[in-house]
Structure formats: structure tokens, C-alpha cells
Coordinates of C-alpha atoms in Angstrom, one line a residue:
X1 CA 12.1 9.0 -7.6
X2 CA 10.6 5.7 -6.4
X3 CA 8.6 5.8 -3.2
X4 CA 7.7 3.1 -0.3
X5 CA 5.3 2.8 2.1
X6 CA 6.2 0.6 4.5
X7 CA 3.1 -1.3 6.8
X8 CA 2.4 -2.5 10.0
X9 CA 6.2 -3.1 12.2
X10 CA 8.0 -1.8 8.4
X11 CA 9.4 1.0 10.2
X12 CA 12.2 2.6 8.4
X13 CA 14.1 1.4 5.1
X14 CA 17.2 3.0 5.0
X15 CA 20.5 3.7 7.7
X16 CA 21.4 6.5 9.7
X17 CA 22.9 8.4 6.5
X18 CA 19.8 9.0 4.8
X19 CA 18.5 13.0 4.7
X20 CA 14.6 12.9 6.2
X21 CA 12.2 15.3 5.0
X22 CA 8.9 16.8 6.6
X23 CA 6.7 18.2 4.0
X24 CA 3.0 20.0 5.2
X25 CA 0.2 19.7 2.5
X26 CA -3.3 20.9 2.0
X27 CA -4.7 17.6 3.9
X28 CA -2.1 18.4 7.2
X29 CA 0.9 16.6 7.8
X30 CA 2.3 13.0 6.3
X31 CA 2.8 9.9 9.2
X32 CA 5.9 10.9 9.5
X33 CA 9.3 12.5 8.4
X34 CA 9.7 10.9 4.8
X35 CA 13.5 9.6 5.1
X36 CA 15.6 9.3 1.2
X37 CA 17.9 7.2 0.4
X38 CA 19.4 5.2 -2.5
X39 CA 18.6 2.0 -3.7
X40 CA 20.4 0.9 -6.7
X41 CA 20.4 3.0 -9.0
X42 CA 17.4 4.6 -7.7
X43 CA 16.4 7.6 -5.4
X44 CA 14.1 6.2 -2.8
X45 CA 11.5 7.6 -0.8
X46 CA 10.2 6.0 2.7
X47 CA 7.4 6.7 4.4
X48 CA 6.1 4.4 7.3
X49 CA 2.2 4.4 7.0
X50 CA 1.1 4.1 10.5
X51 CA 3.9 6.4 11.5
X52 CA 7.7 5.3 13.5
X53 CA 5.4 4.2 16.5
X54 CA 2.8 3.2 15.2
X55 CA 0.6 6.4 16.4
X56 CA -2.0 5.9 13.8
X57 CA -4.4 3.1 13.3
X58 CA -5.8 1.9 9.5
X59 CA -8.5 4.0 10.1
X60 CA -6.6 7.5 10.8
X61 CA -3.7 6.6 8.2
X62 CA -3.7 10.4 6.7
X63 CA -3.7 8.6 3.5
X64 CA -4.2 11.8 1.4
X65 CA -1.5 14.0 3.1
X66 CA 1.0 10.8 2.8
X67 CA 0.1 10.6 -1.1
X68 CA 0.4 14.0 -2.0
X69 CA 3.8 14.6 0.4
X70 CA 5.5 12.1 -1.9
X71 CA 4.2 13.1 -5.0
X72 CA 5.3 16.9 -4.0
X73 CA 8.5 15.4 -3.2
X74 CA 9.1 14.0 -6.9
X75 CA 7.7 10.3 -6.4
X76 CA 5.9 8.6 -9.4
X77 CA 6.5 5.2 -8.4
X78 CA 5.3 3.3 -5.7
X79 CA 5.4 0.0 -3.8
X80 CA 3.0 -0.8 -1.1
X81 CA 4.6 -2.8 1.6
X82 CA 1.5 -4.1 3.7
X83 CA 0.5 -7.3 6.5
X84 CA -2.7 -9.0 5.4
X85 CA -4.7 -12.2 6.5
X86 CA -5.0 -15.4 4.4
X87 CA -8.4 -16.0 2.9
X88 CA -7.0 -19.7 1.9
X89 CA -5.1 -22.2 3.6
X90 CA -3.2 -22.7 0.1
X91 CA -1.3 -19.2 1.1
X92 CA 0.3 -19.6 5.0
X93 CA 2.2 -17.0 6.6
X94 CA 5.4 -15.9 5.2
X95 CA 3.7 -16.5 1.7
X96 CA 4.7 -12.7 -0.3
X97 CA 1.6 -11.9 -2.8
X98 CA 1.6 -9.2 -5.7
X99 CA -2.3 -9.1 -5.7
X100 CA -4.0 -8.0 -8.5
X101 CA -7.4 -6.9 -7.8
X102 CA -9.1 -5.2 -4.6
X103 CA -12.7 -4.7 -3.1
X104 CA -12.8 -1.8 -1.1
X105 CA -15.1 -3.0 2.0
X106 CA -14.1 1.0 4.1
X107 CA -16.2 3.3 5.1
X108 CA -15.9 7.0 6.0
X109 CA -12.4 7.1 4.5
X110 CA -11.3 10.7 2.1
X111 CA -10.7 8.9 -1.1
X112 CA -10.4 11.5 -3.2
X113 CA -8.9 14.3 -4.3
X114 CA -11.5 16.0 -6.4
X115 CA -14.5 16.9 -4.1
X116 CA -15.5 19.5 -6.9
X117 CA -15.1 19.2 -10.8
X118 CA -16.8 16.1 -12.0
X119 CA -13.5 13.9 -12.2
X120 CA -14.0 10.1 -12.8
X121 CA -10.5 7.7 -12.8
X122 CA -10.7 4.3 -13.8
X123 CA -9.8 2.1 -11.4
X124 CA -10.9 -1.9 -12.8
X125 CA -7.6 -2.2 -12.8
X126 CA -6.1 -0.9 -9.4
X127 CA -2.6 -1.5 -9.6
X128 CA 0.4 -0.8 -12.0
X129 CA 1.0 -3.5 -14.2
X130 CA 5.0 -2.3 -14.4
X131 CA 5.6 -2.5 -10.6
X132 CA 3.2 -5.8 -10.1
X133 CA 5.6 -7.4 -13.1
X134 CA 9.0 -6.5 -11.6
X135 CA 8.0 -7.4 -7.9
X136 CA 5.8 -10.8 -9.4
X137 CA 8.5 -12.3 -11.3
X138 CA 11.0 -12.8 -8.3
X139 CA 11.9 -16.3 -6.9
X140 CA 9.2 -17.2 -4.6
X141 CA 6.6 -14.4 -4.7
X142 CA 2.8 -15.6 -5.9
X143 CA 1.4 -13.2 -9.1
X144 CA -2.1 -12.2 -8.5
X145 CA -4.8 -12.5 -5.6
X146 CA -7.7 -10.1 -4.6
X147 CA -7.2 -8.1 -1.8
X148 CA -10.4 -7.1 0.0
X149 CA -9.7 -4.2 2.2
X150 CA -11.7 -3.7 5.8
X151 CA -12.5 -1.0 7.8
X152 CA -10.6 -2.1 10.9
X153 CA -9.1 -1.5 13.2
X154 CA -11.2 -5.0 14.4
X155 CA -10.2 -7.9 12.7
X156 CA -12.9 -10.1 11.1
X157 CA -15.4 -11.7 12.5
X158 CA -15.7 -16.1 11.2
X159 CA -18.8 -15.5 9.6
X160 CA -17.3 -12.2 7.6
X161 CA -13.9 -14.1 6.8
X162 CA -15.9 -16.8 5.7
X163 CA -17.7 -14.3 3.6
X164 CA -15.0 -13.0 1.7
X165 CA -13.5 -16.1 1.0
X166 CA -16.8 -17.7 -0.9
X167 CA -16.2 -14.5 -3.0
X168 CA -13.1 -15.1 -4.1
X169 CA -11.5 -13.0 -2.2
X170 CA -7.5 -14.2 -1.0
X171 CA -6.4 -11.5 1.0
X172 CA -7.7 -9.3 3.4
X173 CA -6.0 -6.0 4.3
X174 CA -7.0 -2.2 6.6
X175 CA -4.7 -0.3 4.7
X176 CA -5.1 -0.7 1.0
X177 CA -7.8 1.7 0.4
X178 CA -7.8 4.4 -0.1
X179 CA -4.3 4.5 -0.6
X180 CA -4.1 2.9 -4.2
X181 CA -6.7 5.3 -5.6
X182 CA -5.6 8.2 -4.5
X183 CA -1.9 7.3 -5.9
X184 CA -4.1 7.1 -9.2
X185 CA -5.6 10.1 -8.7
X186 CA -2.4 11.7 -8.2
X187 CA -0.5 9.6 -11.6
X188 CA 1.5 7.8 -9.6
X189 CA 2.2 4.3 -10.3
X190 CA 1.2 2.0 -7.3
X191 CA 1.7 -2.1 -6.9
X192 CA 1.1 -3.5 -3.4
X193 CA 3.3 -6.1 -1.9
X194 CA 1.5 -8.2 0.5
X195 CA 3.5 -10.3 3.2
X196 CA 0.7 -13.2 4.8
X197 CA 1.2 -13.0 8.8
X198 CA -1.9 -15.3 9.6
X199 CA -4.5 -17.5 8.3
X200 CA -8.0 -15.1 9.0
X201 CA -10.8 -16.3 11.4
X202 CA -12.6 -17.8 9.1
X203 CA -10.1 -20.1 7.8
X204 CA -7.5 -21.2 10.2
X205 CA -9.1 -22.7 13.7
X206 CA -8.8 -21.9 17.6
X207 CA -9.2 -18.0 19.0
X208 CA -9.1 -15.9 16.3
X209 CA -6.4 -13.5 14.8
X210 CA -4.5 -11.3 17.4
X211 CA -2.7 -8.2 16.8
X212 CA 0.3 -9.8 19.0
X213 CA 0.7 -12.8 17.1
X214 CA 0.6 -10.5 13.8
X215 CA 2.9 -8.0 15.0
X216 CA 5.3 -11.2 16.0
X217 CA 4.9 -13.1 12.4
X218 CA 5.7 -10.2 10.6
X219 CA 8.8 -9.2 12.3
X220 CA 9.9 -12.5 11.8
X221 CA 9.9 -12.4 8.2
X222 CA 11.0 -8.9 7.8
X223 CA 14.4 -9.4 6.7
X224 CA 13.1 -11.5 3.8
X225 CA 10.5 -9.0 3.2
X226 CA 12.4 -5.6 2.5
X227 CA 14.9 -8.0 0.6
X228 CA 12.2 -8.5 -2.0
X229 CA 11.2 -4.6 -1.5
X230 CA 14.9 -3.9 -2.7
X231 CA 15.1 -7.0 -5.0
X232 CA 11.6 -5.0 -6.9
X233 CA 13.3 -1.9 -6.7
X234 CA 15.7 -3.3 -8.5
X235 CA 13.8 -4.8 -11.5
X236 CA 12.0 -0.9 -12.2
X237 CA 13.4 1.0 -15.5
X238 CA 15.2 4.2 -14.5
X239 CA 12.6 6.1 -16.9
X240 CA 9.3 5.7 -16.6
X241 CA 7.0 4.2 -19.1
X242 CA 3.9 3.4 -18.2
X243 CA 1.1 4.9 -19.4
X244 CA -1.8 2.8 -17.9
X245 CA -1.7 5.1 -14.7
X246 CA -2.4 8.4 -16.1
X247 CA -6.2 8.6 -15.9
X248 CA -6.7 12.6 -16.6
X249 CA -5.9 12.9 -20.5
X250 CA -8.1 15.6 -21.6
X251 CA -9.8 15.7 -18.3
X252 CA -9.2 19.9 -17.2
X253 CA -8.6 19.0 -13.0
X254 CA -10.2 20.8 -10.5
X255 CA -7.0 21.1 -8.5
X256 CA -3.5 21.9 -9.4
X257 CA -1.3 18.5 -8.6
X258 CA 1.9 18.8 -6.6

């Protein structure tokens, strides 16, 4: 089963004829119901990050109870719907980025699973190299970029946008961490798909980024958006293969995963 996350105003995935589930875990309840449906020749799993109405902000996203819901439920694949800012003029909204790199920049968040045992996961590269392939390689959608992931739920001040862009940095994100290593924590394969909705503070000119003006550019372009969540879907092997996200060979875990 394939699994996706949808961000901010990527409510639901599927019709009225898909079967919802509502799993409890050892870190409380998911966001919400997860709702499975088909896609191609794939069993899907959707689960809206922030929750259907948006009740939870990047900050109290129950990333571990999400995670380990769709892992219990038979997920080992995931995509990452998500809004960020553009750190570079080059990528305007509406631009669609695979990235391949982030810099965590949270604070306070559970990352991990293993609070007891001694278990270290590589992480220097954060993403599935599978999923970033079959979502990179459609028509319009830039490979590569490094997503640098904020505490929120304030945007960035100039000076800090400014910041991150002399880094390097492209993309800037609330949501990203911990959610990626905790899907490595758990073997799941995990590619983020990033969908620009404004130039950050830093970069563009006038007032600033506003959650309105986000919320509106990113329901403009949603259509588009889960078509290329359904067009990657699409390119994934019915059998999994990939071996570069299973961190805990030889490693005796702590914890028993779902």
C-alpha cells in the first residue's frame, strides 16, 4: 500500500466511495480518519496532515501517531504533498519541486521513535531516491532543491529568509520535519512533493508572506497538483525494491514496529 499526506488546503484525495479508517497508536490519535482508495493499480492511503479543517498547526501536526497509523495500516510508500516558500525568484509559485535535501531548523518537535536503545538512522540522504525519481521525471516538475524546514507557525522574518537563501537553501517548509525521519525510522519510503505558493520575505518585495494569500495560491493550483500526486503514483513499481530506506539491518530495535 502506497500512502499520501496531503498539506496545507490538500484535504481529501479520493470520492465519496472510498472506506475511511481510524486507527489509535501508542502516540494518540492520527489528524484524522485515514480514507483508502485506489489509484491505478495501487491501494492508496490518505491522510491530511493538518487534519479535514485544518485543526492542527505545523507545530502540533501528531507527526508520530500519523506515521505509525499508516505504517500499522500496511503503508511502505509515501509521498509528501506540502506548500513551501521560494528561497529564489528563479522558482515562482506554481513551480512543483521534488527537493532533495533538508535542514531541520524545528525545535521541541518528537522525532523519534526510539527514546531508549541506542538506535542511530542515517539520514544524509533524507528522501527515497525511488519515489523522488518517479515524481522528478514528469513534464514540468524541477529534480532537486533543499528544503529547510521552520518551526512556524510564524512565517520568516527578511533577515531569516535572507539567511537561508545565502545558504543555499531553495525552499522553506513547517511541515517536513519530523515527518521524513520518522517515516525512516519506521522503513517507509518517503519523497516530498513541494508545490511553491509564494516567493518568502526575504526574496519577493512589499508586506511580507500571508497565510491568506497562501491558502489562495495553493487552491489555485490544486487541480494540477494532485494530478501530478496521481501521475507519481503512477510511475511506482507494484513491488517494492528499494533498499536505501531500511536503516535497522542488524540493529536489535528497542520497540516492536507496527
Amino acid at each position: 500500500m502506497l500512502g499520501v499526506i496531503g498539506g496545507s488546503g490538500f484535504y481529501s484525495f479520493f470520492g465519496p466511495d472510498a472506506r475511511s479508517v481510524m486507527l489509535d497508536t501508542p502516540y494518540g490519535a492520527p489528524s484524522a480518519a485515514i480514507t483508502v482508495g485506489t489509484v491505478g493499480e495501487h491501494e492508496v492511503a490518505f491522510l491530511p496532515r493538518h487534519g479535514v479543517d485544518h485543526q492542527f498547526s505545523p507545530h502540533t501536526v501528531p507527526y508520530r501517531a500519523n506515521m505509525w497509523a499508516l505504517r500499522a495500516l500496511g503503508v511502505r510508500r509515501i509521498f509528501g504533498p506540502c506548500a513551501v516558500g521560494s528561497l529564489t525568484p528563479d522558482l515562482g509559485p506554481g513551480s512543483m519541486v521534488v527537493p532533495d535535501q533538508l535542514v531541520d531548523r524545528t525545535s521541541g518537535r518528537d522525532d523519534t521513535y526510539f527514546d531508549s536503545g541506542g538506535i542511530h538512522v542515517g539520514f544524509a540522504d533524507p528522501y527515497c531516491p525511488t519515489l523522488r525519481a518517479a515524481a522528478a521525471g514528469l513534464p514540468g516538475v524541477v529534480d532537486g532543491g533543499t528544503m529547510v524546514v521552520i518551526q512556524g507557525p510564524r512565517f520568516s522574518t527578511r533577515a531569516e529568509s535572507k539567511w537561508f537563501a545565502s545558504q543555499g537553501f531553495t525552499l522553506v517548509n513547517m511541515t517536513g520535519y519530523p515527518e521524513a525521519v520518522l517515516a525512516r525510522e519506521l522503513e517507509m519510503c518517503y519523497a516530498a512533493i513541494a508545490l511553491v505558493t509564494d516567493l518568502d520575505a526575504g526574496i519577493g518585495s512589499g508586506e511580507g508572506v500571508k497565510a491568506v494569500d497562501v491558502f489562495a495560491e495553493f487552491q489555485r493550483n490544486l487541480v494540477p497538483f494532485k494530478k501530478v500526486v496521481h501521475e507519481a503514483i503512477d510511475q511506482v513499481a507494484v513491488e517494492r525494491t528499494c533498499e536505501h530506506c531500511l536503516p535497522h539491518e542488524g540493529a536489535t530495535l528497542p520497540i516492536e514496529l507496527p
